[in-house]
Tab-separated table of C-alpha atoms and ligand atoms in Angstrom:
chain	number	residue	atom	x	y	z
A	265	MET	CA	-33.863	66.730	30.442
A	266	ASN	CA	-31.992	69.174	32.687
A	267	ALA	CA	-29.169	71.332	31.351
A	268	PHE	CA	-26.455	69.079	32.769
A	269	ASP	CA	-27.748	65.929	31.097
A	270	HIS	CA	-28.473	67.888	27.931
A	271	GLU	CA	-24.862	68.915	27.592
A	272	LEU	CA	-23.658	65.384	28.307
A	273	SER	CA	-25.990	63.917	25.717
A	274	GLN	CA	-24.494	66.289	23.126
A	275	ARG	CA	-21.004	65.099	24.056
A	276	LEU	CA	-22.103	61.478	23.795
A	277	ALA	CA	-23.713	62.108	20.419
A	278	SER	CA	-20.458	63.583	19.187
A	279	LEU	CA	-18.593	60.445	20.297
A	280	ARG	CA	-21.134	58.329	18.396
A	281	GLU	CA	-20.658	60.460	15.270
A	282	GLN	CA	-16.896	59.900	15.424
A	283	GLU	CA	-17.496	56.188	15.983
A	284	LEU	CA	-15.682	56.462	19.314
A	285	TYR	CA	-18.618	55.557	21.544
A	286	ARG	CA	-17.945	52.552	23.778
A	287	GLU	CA	-20.090	50.329	25.953
A	288	LEU	CA	-19.383	47.734	28.610
A	289	ARG	CA	-19.844	44.086	27.776
A	290	ARG	CA	-20.960	41.903	30.655
A	291	ILE	CA	-19.073	38.620	31.156
A	292	ASP	CA	-20.901	36.005	33.215
A	293	SER	CA	-17.962	33.667	33.804
A	294	PRO	CA	-14.441	33.879	35.236
A	295	GLN	CA	-11.619	35.071	32.973
A	296	SER	CA	-10.502	32.235	30.742
A	297	SER	CA	-9.746	31.411	27.130
A	298	ARG	CA	-13.521	30.948	26.833
A	299	VAL	CA	-15.946	33.368	28.487
A	300	GLU	CA	-19.724	33.575	28.677
A	301	VAL	CA	-21.339	36.573	26.953
A	302	ASP	CA	-25.139	36.823	26.564
A	303	GLY	CA	-25.529	33.162	27.503
A	304	LYS	CA	-23.019	32.066	24.836
A	305	LEU	CA	-19.543	30.646	25.356
A	306	VAL	CA	-17.116	32.626	23.147
A	307	LEU	CA	-13.371	32.401	22.483
A	308	ASN	CA	-11.465	35.203	24.204
A	309	PHE	CA	-8.601	36.767	22.247
A	310	SER	CA	-8.444	40.057	24.136
A	311	SER	CA	-7.469	39.241	27.717
A	312	ASN	CA	-4.185	40.184	29.405
A	313	ASP	CA	-4.418	37.091	31.592
A	314	TYR	CA	-1.561	35.644	29.531
A	315	LEU	CA	-0.839	32.616	31.708
A	316	GLY	CA	-4.383	31.795	32.747
A	317	LEU	CA	-3.756	32.682	36.399
A	318	ALA	CA	-6.793	34.928	37.014
A	319	ASN	CA	-8.916	31.885	37.841
A	320	HIS	CA	-6.120	29.547	38.967
A	321	PRO	CA	-6.936	27.390	42.041
A	322	THR	CA	-3.616	28.260	43.743
A	323	LEU	CA	-4.302	32.007	43.549
A	324	LYS	CA	-7.903	31.543	44.644
A	325	ARG	CA	-6.843	29.485	47.644
A	326	ALA	CA	-4.268	32.117	48.654
A	327	ALA	CA	-6.895	34.882	48.420
A	328	ILE	CA	-9.434	32.898	50.446
A	329	GLN	CA	-6.875	32.127	53.161
A	330	ALA	CA	-5.910	35.803	53.331
A	331	ILE	CA	-9.547	36.812	53.739
A	332	GLU	CA	-9.984	34.283	56.528
A	333	LYS	CA	-6.886	35.489	58.332
A	334	TYR	CA	-6.963	39.254	57.619
A	335	GLY	CA	-10.539	40.021	56.565
A	336	VAL	CA	-11.663	41.822	53.416
A	337	GLY	CA	-10.722	45.454	53.976
A	338	ALA	CA	-7.365	47.064	54.677
A	339	GLY	CA	-8.914	49.706	56.942
A	340	ALA	CA	-6.761	52.688	56.048
A	341	SER	CA	-3.883	53.818	53.894
A	342	ARG	CA	-0.543	52.087	54.407
A	343	LEU	CA	1.043	54.967	56.354
A	344	VAL	CA	-1.890	55.210	58.758
A	345	CYS	CA	-2.692	51.684	59.973
A	346	GLY	CA	-3.359	49.710	56.790
A	347	SER	CA	0.101	48.206	56.251
A	348	LEU	CA	-0.837	44.559	56.787
A	349	ALA	CA	1.453	41.543	56.732
A	350	PRO	CA	0.269	40.491	53.217
A	351	HIS	CA	1.516	43.840	51.805
A	352	HIS	CA	4.962	43.323	53.323
A	353	GLU	CA	5.099	39.678	52.244
A	354	LEU	CA	4.164	40.661	48.693
A	355	GLU	CA	6.816	43.384	48.568
A	356	GLN	CA	9.495	40.972	49.802
A	357	ALA	CA	8.406	38.432	47.194
A	358	LEU	CA	8.447	41.104	44.471
A	359	ALA	CA	11.916	42.364	45.349
A	360	SER	CA	13.369	38.863	45.347
A	361	PHE	CA	11.454	37.936	42.137
A	362	LYS	CA	12.755	41.030	40.325
A	363	GLY	CA	16.203	40.852	41.918
A	364	SER	CA	15.927	44.412	43.248
A	365	GLN	CA	16.768	45.867	46.656
A	366	ALA	CA	13.173	46.785	47.421
A	367	ALA	CA	9.635	46.990	46.063
A	368	LEU	CA	6.455	48.961	46.702
A	369	THR	CA	2.930	47.979	45.695
A	370	PHE	CA	0.128	50.306	44.680
A	371	SER	CA	-3.564	49.591	44.169
A	372	THR	CA	-3.086	49.625	40.371
A	373	GLY	CA	-0.348	50.072	37.800
A	374	TYR	CA	-2.031	53.348	36.921
A	375	ALA	CA	-1.623	54.567	40.504
A	376	ALA	CA	2.018	53.380	40.508
A	377	ALA	CA	2.842	55.492	37.450
A	378	LEU	CA	1.009	58.561	38.732
A	379	GLY	CA	2.534	58.430	42.206
A	380	THR	CA	6.067	57.587	41.168
A	381	ILE	CA	6.568	60.068	38.350
A	382	SER	CA	5.083	62.948	40.297
A	383	ALA	CA	7.169	62.039	43.362
A	384	LEU	CA	10.381	62.091	41.327
A	385	LEU	CA	9.873	65.081	39.033
A	386	GLY	CA	8.735	68.674	39.285
A	387	LYS	CA	8.540	71.736	37.095
A	388	ASP	CA	12.307	72.173	36.718
A	389	ASP	CA	12.713	68.669	35.282
A	390	ILE	CA	12.278	67.080	31.874
A	391	ILE	CA	10.346	63.899	31.073
A	392	VAL	CA	10.964	62.128	27.775
A	393	LEU	CA	8.359	59.641	26.524
A	394	ASP	CA	8.025	57.205	23.668
A	395	LYS	CA	5.043	58.259	21.552
A	396	LEU	CA	3.218	54.995	22.315
A	397	VAL	CA	3.560	54.781	26.108
A	398	HIS	CA	0.455	53.889	28.078
A	399	ALA	CA	-2.069	56.570	29.046
A	400	CYS	CA	-1.110	56.329	32.741
A	401	ILE	CA	2.417	57.522	31.924
A	402	VAL	CA	1.134	60.387	29.811
A	403	ASP	CA	-1.225	61.406	32.630
A	404	ALA	CA	1.599	61.143	35.174
A	405	ALA	CA	3.860	63.273	32.984
A	406	ARG	CA	1.184	65.975	32.811
A	407	LEU	CA	0.498	65.790	36.528
A	408	CYS	CA	4.130	66.140	37.626
A	409	GLY	CA	4.509	69.455	35.835
A	410	ALA	CA	7.873	68.622	34.219
A	411	LYS	CA	8.571	69.673	30.641
A	412	MET	CA	7.363	66.844	28.425
A	413	ARG	CA	9.084	65.771	25.206
A	414	VAL	CA	7.898	62.875	23.043
A	415	PHE	CA	9.998	60.868	20.581
A	416	SER	CA	8.549	58.839	17.698
A	417	HIS	CA	7.990	55.227	18.624
A	418	ASN	CA	11.348	53.474	19.249
A	419	ASP	CA	13.186	56.232	17.327
A	420	LEU	CA	16.669	56.400	18.880
A	421	ASN	CA	17.808	59.350	16.760
A	422	GLU	CA	14.929	61.475	17.935
A	423	LEU	CA	15.502	60.348	21.510
A	424	GLU	CA	19.146	61.404	21.277
A	425	THR	CA	18.239	64.804	19.827
A	426	ILE	CA	15.868	65.414	22.730
A	427	LEU	CA	18.461	64.247	25.270
A	428	GLN	CA	21.097	66.578	23.782
A	429	TRP	CA	18.700	69.493	24.110
A	430	ALA	CA	17.731	68.454	27.652
A	431	ALA	CA	21.348	67.971	28.803
A	432	ASN	CA	22.356	71.392	27.424
A	433	ARG	CA	19.406	72.998	29.080
A	434	SER	CA	20.074	71.563	32.526
A	435	ALA	CA	23.797	72.359	32.193
A	436	SER	CA	23.044	75.995	31.443
A	437	SER	CA	20.423	76.541	34.147
A	438	LEU	CA	21.183	76.950	37.830
A	439	ASN	CA	18.561	74.491	38.995
A	440	GLN	CA	20.123	71.195	37.833
A	441	GLY	CA	16.943	69.736	36.326
A	442	ARG	CA	16.598	65.952	36.163
A	443	ILE	CA	15.887	64.068	32.953
A	444	LEU	CA	13.669	60.970	33.097
A	445	ILE	CA	13.066	58.689	30.104
A	446	VAL	CA	9.964	56.486	30.336
A	447	THR	CA	9.222	53.634	27.983
A	448	GLU	CA	7.605	50.202	27.922
A	449	SER	CA	9.474	46.971	27.338
A	450	VAL	CA	6.617	45.360	25.396
A	451	PHE	CA	4.193	47.897	23.980
A	452	SER	CA	0.608	47.387	25.037
A	453	MET	CA	-1.073	48.038	21.694
A	454	ASP	CA	1.486	47.075	19.023
A	455	GLY	CA	3.119	44.243	20.952
A	456	ASP	CA	6.617	45.210	19.784
A	457	GLN	CA	9.655	45.699	22.015
A	458	ALA	CA	11.775	48.709	22.921
A	459	PRO	CA	15.487	48.764	21.956
A	460	LEU	CA	16.440	48.637	25.632
A	461	ARG	CA	20.209	48.299	25.275
A	462	GLU	CA	20.433	51.360	23.027
A	463	ILE	CA	18.094	53.399	25.225
A	464	ILE	CA	20.234	52.546	28.256
A	465	SER	CA	23.450	53.655	26.544
A	466	LEU	CA	21.791	56.933	25.586
A	467	LYS	CA	20.488	57.588	29.094
A	468	GLU	CA	23.963	56.898	30.471
A	469	LYS	CA	25.604	59.153	27.911
A	470	TYR	CA	23.313	62.062	28.816
A	471	GLY	CA	22.980	61.418	32.550
A	472	ALA	CA	19.257	60.673	32.421
A	473	TRP	CA	17.234	58.210	34.512
A	474	LEU	CA	15.163	55.397	33.031
A	475	MET	CA	11.745	54.139	34.108
A	476	LEU	CA	10.672	50.931	32.377
A	477	ASP	CA	7.062	49.766	32.357
A	478	GLU	CA	7.061	45.970	32.094
A	479	ALA	CA	3.251	45.612	32.291
A	480	HIS	CA	3.145	43.203	29.337
A	481	ALA	CA	6.427	41.438	30.061
A	482	THR	CA	6.390	40.650	33.799
A	483	GLY	CA	5.953	36.912	34.288
A	484	LEU	CA	6.663	36.189	30.627
A	485	TYR	CA	10.311	36.876	29.684
A	486	GLY	CA	13.720	35.907	31.049
A	487	ALA	CA	15.059	32.868	32.891
A	488	HIS	CA	13.188	33.867	36.071
A	489	ARG	CA	10.332	35.461	34.111
A	490	ARG	CA	11.135	38.874	35.589
A	491	GLY	CA	10.535	40.600	32.276
A	492	LEU	CA	12.290	41.749	29.141
A	493	ALA	CA	15.046	43.592	31.022
A	494	GLU	CA	16.054	40.268	32.533
A	495	GLU	CA	15.985	38.512	29.164
A	496	ARG	CA	18.340	41.179	27.784
A	497	GLN	CA	20.416	41.124	31.022
A	498	LEU	CA	19.834	44.799	31.662
A	499	ASP	CA	18.008	44.721	35.036
A	500	ASP	CA	20.868	46.451	36.816
A	501	CYS	CA	20.901	49.464	34.477
A	502	ILE	CA	17.341	50.639	35.109
A	503	GLU	CA	16.603	53.063	37.943
A	504	ILE	CA	12.840	52.459	38.146
A	505	GLN	CA	11.142	49.200	37.194
A	506	MET	CA	7.377	49.295	37.020
A	507	GLY	CA	4.727	46.709	36.305
A	508	THR	CA	1.263	45.470	37.082
A	509	LEU	CA	0.082	42.480	39.083
A	510	GLY	CA	-3.076	42.391	36.988
A	511	LYS	CA	-1.913	40.934	33.678
A	512	ALA	CA	0.257	37.799	33.458
A	513	LEU	CA	0.233	37.655	37.273
A	514	GLY	CA	-3.538	37.240	37.220
A	515	ALA	CA	-4.327	39.374	40.291
A	516	THR	CA	-4.534	43.154	40.702
A	517	GLY	CA	-2.265	46.005	41.758
A	518	GLY	CA	0.814	47.826	40.521
A	519	TYR	CA	4.432	47.712	41.625
A	520	ILE	CA	7.664	49.672	41.559
A	521	CYS	CA	10.995	47.873	42.074
A	522	GLY	CA	14.350	49.540	42.574
A	523	SER	CA	16.773	50.695	45.234
A	524	ARG	CA	15.838	50.970	48.916
A	525	LYS	CA	16.241	54.758	48.598
A	526	LEU	CA	13.768	54.904	45.719
A	527	ILE	CA	11.170	52.950	47.687
A	528	ASP	CA	11.714	55.044	50.847
A	529	LEU	CA	11.224	58.194	48.803
A	530	LEU	CA	8.000	56.858	47.262
A	531	ILE	CA	6.606	55.865	50.681
A	532	ASN	CA	7.137	59.503	51.689
A	533	ARG	CA	6.197	61.312	48.493
A	534	ALA	CA	3.962	59.229	46.183
A	535	ARG	CA	0.527	60.756	46.683
A	536	SER	CA	-1.399	57.885	45.050
A	537	PHE	CA	0.226	55.624	47.660
A	538	ILE	CA	-0.121	57.932	50.662
A	539	PHE	CA	-3.670	59.182	50.169
A	540	SER	CA	-5.367	55.948	49.167
A	541	THR	CA	-6.669	52.992	51.172
A	542	ALA	CA	-4.237	50.082	51.066
A	543	PRO	CA	-4.992	47.242	48.609
A	544	VAL	CA	-7.108	44.442	50.097
A	545	PRO	CA	-5.221	41.516	51.667
A	546	ALA	CA	-6.805	39.009	49.256
A	547	ALA	CA	-5.309	40.811	46.248
A	548	CYS	CA	-1.817	40.849	47.819
A	549	ALA	CA	-1.986	37.168	48.711
A	550	ALA	CA	-3.160	36.231	45.213
A	551	ALA	CA	-0.354	38.257	43.613
A	552	ASN	CA	2.186	36.730	45.981
A	553	ALA	CA	1.009	33.223	45.012
A	554	ALA	CA	1.257	34.212	41.336
A	555	ILE	CA	4.857	35.389	41.756
A	556	ARG	CA	5.743	31.995	43.239
A	557	LEU	CA	3.821	30.214	40.502
A	558	VAL	CA	5.447	32.001	37.549
A	559	GLN	CA	8.900	31.088	38.887
A	560	SER	CA	7.970	27.390	39.270
A	561	THR	CA	8.083	24.586	36.702
A	562	GLU	CA	4.374	25.146	36.142
A	563	GLY	CA	5.085	28.799	35.343
A	564	ALA	CA	7.723	27.770	32.797
A	565	GLU	CA	5.288	25.302	31.232
A	566	ARG	CA	2.516	27.896	31.028
A	567	CYS	CA	4.935	30.327	29.356
A	568	TYR	CA	6.026	27.675	26.897
A	569	LEU	CA	2.392	26.922	26.057
A	570	LEU	CA	1.679	30.634	25.573
A	571	TRP	CA	4.519	31.053	23.061
A	572	ARG	CA	3.414	27.904	21.207
A	573	LEU	CA	-0.136	29.257	20.932
A	574	VAL	CA	1.135	32.674	19.801
A	575	GLU	CA	3.197	30.963	17.115
A	576	LYS	CA	0.213	28.871	16.041
A	577	ALA	CA	-2.081	31.913	15.853
A	578	ARG	CA	0.493	33.848	13.837
A	579	SER	CA	1.076	31.094	11.309
A	580	ALA	CA	-2.665	30.522	10.916
A	581	MET	CA	-3.304	34.190	10.072
A	582	LYS	CA	-3.730	35.039	6.392
A	583	GLU	CA	-2.811	38.678	6.967
A	584	LYS	CA	0.673	38.309	8.450
A	585	PRO	CA	1.398	40.702	11.308
A	586	ALA	CA	4.283	43.055	10.620
A	587	ARG	CA	6.889	41.130	12.590
A	588	ASN	CA	6.835	37.575	11.511
A	589	ARG	CA	9.973	36.099	13.024
A	590	GLU	CA	10.159	35.157	16.702
A	591	PRO	CA	6.951	35.915	18.557
A	592	ALA	CA	7.914	39.305	20.013
A	593	SER	CA	4.971	39.191	22.405
A	594	ALA	CA	1.547	37.738	22.981
A	595	ILE	CA	-0.012	40.908	21.552
A	596	ILE	CA	-0.822	40.484	17.868
A	597	PRO	CA	-2.350	43.636	16.414
A	598	LEU	CA	-4.735	43.160	13.503
A	599	LEU	CA	-5.555	46.485	11.866
A	600	ILE	CA	-9.116	46.444	10.628
A	601	GLY	CA	-9.377	50.041	9.458
B	924	PLP	C1	-2.322	47.908	31.913
B	924	PLP	C2	-1.169	48.811	31.870
B	924	PLP	C3	-0.876	49.675	32.928
B	924	PLP	C4	-1.814	49.880	34.088
B	924	PLP	O1	-1.792	48.824	34.965
B	924	PLP	P1	-3.092	48.531	35.836
B	924	PLP	O2	-2.626	47.667	36.929
B	924	PLP	O3	-4.069	47.864	34.908
B	924	PLP	O4	-3.609	49.856	36.310
B	924	PLP	C5	0.271	50.413	32.870
B	924	PLP	N1	1.093	50.353	31.814
B	924	PLP	C6	0.837	49.547	30.761
B	924	PLP	C7	1.775	49.512	29.612
B	924	PLP	C8	-0.300	48.763	30.753
B	924	PLP	O5	-0.567	47.995	29.708
């Protein structure tokens, strides 16, 4: 073994010792409530395909039609010559779905977080995160170079203490630093929800901005299934709405919704958008079909079925999950030590 592989094998051994070593599991079927693993059909409790759209005939047809009309590749980044009609159609559909002025799509939610946060903040600014936000937000916070402060999960007192400190600091310095709070509406691992109304009053009190990651809520909450902000009637109070097209929407890609100015700034400054080949037309067309589908009667029925199944799973569990009232989300954590 050469020295390079020798060092890597030591690192891997250390992961194994800590019981942190992971391997890929090959699935030989489409995403569904049942998937084929090692020739066996098994029940799937771990997918984010909440509404069963990843293998839905309507999305497949849209993707196939897009391939036939626009081909498979996008050819270049959006700002060069890769900005195809399906990207623009998807962004129009997203903005009207979310009720925002404008929208921008990225190749993944991860890329959306990275590009957006580092376009908006720099070293003179402050970013304030919930302890349990997704890894892409933590990575983005590091990348942008702003001062990072973390509050305990959903702890409003700690958030306010940090905001007081941040507001004093930017008032006393010459370079008017910005303060950005980032949280999720439905948390990806614990499945609980953020106290959005309270967070919004705090950000208004201290003149901060709010970025809300609705990755696990888009397509699932609210009268138009825009997300949790819609359900709580708070859409208009959030500067930056983020989500993924890869979970309940069954396709792939990330999005940012907000004002026209926000989107224009991102087109000019978000490096993960500028320096990356545009998403393939098939993915945009599939996501666009999903956005139409979640707003239809069928979307409402699929949501209803999801909440019924969540309720059924919860009541069948011997070990009751912590929150046992309304199903807060379709994520039910079972701690197994
Ligand atoms: C999955 C996820 C993302 C990343 O989205 P992708 O499109 O999968 O890259 C971002 N934030 C949260 C909370 C997520 O769960």
